Short mmCIF file of C-alpha atoms in Angstrom, two decimals:
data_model
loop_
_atom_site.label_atom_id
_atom_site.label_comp_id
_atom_site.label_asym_id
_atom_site.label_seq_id
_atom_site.Cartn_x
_atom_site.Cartn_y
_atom_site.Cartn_z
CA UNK F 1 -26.01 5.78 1.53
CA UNK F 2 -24.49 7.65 4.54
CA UNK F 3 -22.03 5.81 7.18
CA UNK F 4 -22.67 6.78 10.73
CA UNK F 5 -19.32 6.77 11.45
CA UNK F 6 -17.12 10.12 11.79
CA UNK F 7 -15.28 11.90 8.77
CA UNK F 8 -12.06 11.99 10.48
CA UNK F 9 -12.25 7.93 11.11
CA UNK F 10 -13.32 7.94 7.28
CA UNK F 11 -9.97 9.99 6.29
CA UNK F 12 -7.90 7.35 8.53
CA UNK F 13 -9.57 5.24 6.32
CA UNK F 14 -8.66 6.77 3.42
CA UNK F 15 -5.11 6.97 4.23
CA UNK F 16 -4.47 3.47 4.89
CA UNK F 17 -5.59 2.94 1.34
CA UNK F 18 -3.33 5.66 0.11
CA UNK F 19 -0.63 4.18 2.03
CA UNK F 20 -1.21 0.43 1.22
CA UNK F 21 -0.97 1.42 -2.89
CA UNK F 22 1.99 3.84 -2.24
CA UNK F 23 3.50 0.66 -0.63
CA UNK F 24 2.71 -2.19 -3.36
CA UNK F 25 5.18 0.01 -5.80
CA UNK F 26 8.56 -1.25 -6.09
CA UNK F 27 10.77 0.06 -6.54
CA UNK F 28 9.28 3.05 -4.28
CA UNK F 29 8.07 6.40 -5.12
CA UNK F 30 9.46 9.43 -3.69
CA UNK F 31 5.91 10.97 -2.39
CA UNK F 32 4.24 13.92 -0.95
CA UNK F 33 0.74 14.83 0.63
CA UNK F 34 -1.13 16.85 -2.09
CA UNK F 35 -4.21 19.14 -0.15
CA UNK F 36 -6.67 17.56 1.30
CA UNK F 37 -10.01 18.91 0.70
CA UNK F 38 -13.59 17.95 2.85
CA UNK F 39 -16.99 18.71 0.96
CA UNK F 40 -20.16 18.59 2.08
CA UNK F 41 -22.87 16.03 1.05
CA UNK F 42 -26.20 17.96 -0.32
CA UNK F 43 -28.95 17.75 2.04
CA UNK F 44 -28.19 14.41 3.80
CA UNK F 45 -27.89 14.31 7.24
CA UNK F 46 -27.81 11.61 10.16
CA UNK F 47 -29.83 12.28 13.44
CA UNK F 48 -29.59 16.09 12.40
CA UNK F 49 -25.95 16.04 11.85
CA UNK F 50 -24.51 17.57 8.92
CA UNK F 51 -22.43 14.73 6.28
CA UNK F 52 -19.48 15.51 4.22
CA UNK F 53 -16.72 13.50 2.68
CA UNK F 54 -12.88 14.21 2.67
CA UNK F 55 -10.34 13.93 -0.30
CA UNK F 56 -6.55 12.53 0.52
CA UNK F 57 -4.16 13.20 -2.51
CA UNK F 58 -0.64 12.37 -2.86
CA UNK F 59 1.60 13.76 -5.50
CA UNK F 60 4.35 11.59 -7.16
CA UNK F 61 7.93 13.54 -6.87
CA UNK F 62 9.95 10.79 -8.58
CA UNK F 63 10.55 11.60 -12.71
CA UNK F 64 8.52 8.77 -14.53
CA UNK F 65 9.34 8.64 -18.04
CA UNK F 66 6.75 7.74 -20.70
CA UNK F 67 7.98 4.17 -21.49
CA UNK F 68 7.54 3.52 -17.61
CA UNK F 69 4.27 5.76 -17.21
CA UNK F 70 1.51 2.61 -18.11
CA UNK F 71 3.74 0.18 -16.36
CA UNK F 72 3.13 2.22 -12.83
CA UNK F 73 -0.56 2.47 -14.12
CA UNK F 74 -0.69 -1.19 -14.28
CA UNK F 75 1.14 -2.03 -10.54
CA UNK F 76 -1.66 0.31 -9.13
CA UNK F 77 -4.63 -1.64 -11.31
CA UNK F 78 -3.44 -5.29 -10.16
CA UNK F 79 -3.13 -3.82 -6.62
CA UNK F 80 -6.53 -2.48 -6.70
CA UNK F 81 -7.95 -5.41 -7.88
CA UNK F 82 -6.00 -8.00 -5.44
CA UNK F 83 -7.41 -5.46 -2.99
CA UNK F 84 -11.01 -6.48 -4.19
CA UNK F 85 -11.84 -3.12 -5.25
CA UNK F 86 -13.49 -2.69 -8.18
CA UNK F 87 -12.10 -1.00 -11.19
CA UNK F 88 -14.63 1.64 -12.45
CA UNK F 89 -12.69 3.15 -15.47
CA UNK F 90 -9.39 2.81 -17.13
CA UNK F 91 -8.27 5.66 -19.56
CA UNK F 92 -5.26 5.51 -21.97
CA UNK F 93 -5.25 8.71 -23.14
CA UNK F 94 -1.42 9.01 -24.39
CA UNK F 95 -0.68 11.93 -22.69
CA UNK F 96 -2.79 12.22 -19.62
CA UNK F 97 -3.68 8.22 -18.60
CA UNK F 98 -6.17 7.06 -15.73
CA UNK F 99 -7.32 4.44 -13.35
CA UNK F 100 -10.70 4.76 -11.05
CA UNK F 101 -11.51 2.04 -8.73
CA UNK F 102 -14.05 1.43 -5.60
CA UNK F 103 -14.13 0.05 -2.56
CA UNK F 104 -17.30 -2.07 -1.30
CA UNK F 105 -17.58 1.20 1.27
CA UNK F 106 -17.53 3.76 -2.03
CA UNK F 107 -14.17 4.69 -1.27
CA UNK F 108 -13.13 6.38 -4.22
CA UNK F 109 -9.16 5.67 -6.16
CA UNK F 110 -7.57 7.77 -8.47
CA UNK F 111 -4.28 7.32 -10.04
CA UNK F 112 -4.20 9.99 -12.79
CA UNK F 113 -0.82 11.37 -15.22
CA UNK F 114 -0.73 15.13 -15.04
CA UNK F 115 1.12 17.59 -16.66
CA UNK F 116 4.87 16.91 -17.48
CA UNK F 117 3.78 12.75 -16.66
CA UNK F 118 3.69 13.53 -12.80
CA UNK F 119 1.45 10.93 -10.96
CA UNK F 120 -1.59 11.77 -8.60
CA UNK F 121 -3.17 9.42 -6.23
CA UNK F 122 -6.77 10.18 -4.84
CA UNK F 123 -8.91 8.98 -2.06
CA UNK F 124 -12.47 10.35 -2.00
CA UNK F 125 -14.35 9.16 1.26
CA UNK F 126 -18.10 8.31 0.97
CA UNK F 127 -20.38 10.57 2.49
CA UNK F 128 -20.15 10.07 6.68
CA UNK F 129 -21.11 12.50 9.77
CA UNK F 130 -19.27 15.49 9.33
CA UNK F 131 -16.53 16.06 11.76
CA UNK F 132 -13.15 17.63 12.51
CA UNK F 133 -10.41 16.30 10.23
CA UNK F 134 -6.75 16.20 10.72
CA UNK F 135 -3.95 16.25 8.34
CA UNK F 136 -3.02 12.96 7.69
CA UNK F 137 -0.58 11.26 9.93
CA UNK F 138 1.13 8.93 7.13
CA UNK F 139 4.42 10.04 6.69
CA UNK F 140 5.37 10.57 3.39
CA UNK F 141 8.76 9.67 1.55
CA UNK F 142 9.66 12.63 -0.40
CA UNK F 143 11.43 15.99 -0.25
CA UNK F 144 9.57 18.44 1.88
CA UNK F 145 9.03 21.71 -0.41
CA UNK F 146 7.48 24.85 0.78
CA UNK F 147 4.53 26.95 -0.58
CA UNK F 148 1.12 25.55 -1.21
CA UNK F 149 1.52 24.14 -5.14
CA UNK F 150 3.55 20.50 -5.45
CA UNK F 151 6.34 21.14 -7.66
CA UNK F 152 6.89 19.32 -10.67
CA UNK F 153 8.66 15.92 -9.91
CA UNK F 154 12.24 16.12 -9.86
CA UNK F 155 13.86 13.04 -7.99
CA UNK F 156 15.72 10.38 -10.60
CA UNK F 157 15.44 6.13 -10.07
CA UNK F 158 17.01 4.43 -11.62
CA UNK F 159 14.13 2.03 -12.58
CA UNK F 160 11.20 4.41 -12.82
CA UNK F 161 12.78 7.15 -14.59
CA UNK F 162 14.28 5.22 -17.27
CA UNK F 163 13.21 5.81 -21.00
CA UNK F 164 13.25 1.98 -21.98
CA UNK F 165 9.79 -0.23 -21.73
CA UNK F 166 9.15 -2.86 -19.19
CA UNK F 167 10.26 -5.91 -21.50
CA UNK F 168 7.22 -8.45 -20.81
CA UNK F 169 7.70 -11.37 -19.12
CA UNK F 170 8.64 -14.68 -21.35
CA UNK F 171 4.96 -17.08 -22.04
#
């Protein structure tokens, strides 16, 4: 199914979702805008206009050590879900976890580990009328860096970067 609304109102979309789960984590992330990336749709069109869809990504800058690394995994599911989006896949790899969830609109999540534990958050737009898209206007928390590649994370909390688990909360 194709939206007849525009790609750029799709990526304003997509950042208030990025946004709203970057903001249910407490303590809070340092953050940065990853690339965002627009891709076409196949053959679909919508009174002869061309569709695409649009990618957000964020990149995680603060350090999140392994006994923290499915706790941050699990603040994102339970956000997702009290959202009403649907959770489409959970993997617990050891090293390199996942979570995918859905909107009702197809909006795509992603909260993925990557190399050295950094966190990646994804928004993949359903397929809409392809227009103009600007960089997004959320402002993000974290240390601007320069050159194209995210650098590994490198900013300590306290909480977050700590090597003991999450004790679970008393029955």
């Amino acid at each position: 199914m194709v939206s007849k609304i525009s790609l750029q109102e799709a990526a304003e979309k997509a950042d208030t979702i990025m946004l709203e789960t970057m903001s249910s984590v407490r303590p809070t992330l340092n953050w940065v805008h990853d690339g965002s990336t627009a891709s076409g749709c196949g053959d679909y069109t919508i009174d002869s206009k061309q569709t695409g869809a649009v990618t957000r990504r964020v990149a995680v800058m603060t350090v999140v050590s392994e006994a923290r690394r499915g706790s941050l995994l699990g603040v994102v599911e339970r956000h997702w879900k009290k959202q009403g989006y649907e959770i489409t896949s959970v993997d617990s790899d050891k090293e390199f976890p996942a979570v995918d969830a859905r909107t009702v609109e197809d909006f795509r999540m992603s909260v993925s580990v990557g190399d050295k534990g950094q966190f990646f958050f994804d928004v993949v737009t359903p397929c809409f009328i392809e227009t103009e898209v600007a960089q997004p206007k959320t402002k993000a928390n974290g240390t601007p860096f320069e050159g194209a590649d995210v650098p590994y994370p490198s900013v300590h909390s306290d909480f977050w970067s700590a090597n003991t688990p999450i004790p679970s909360p008393s029955p």
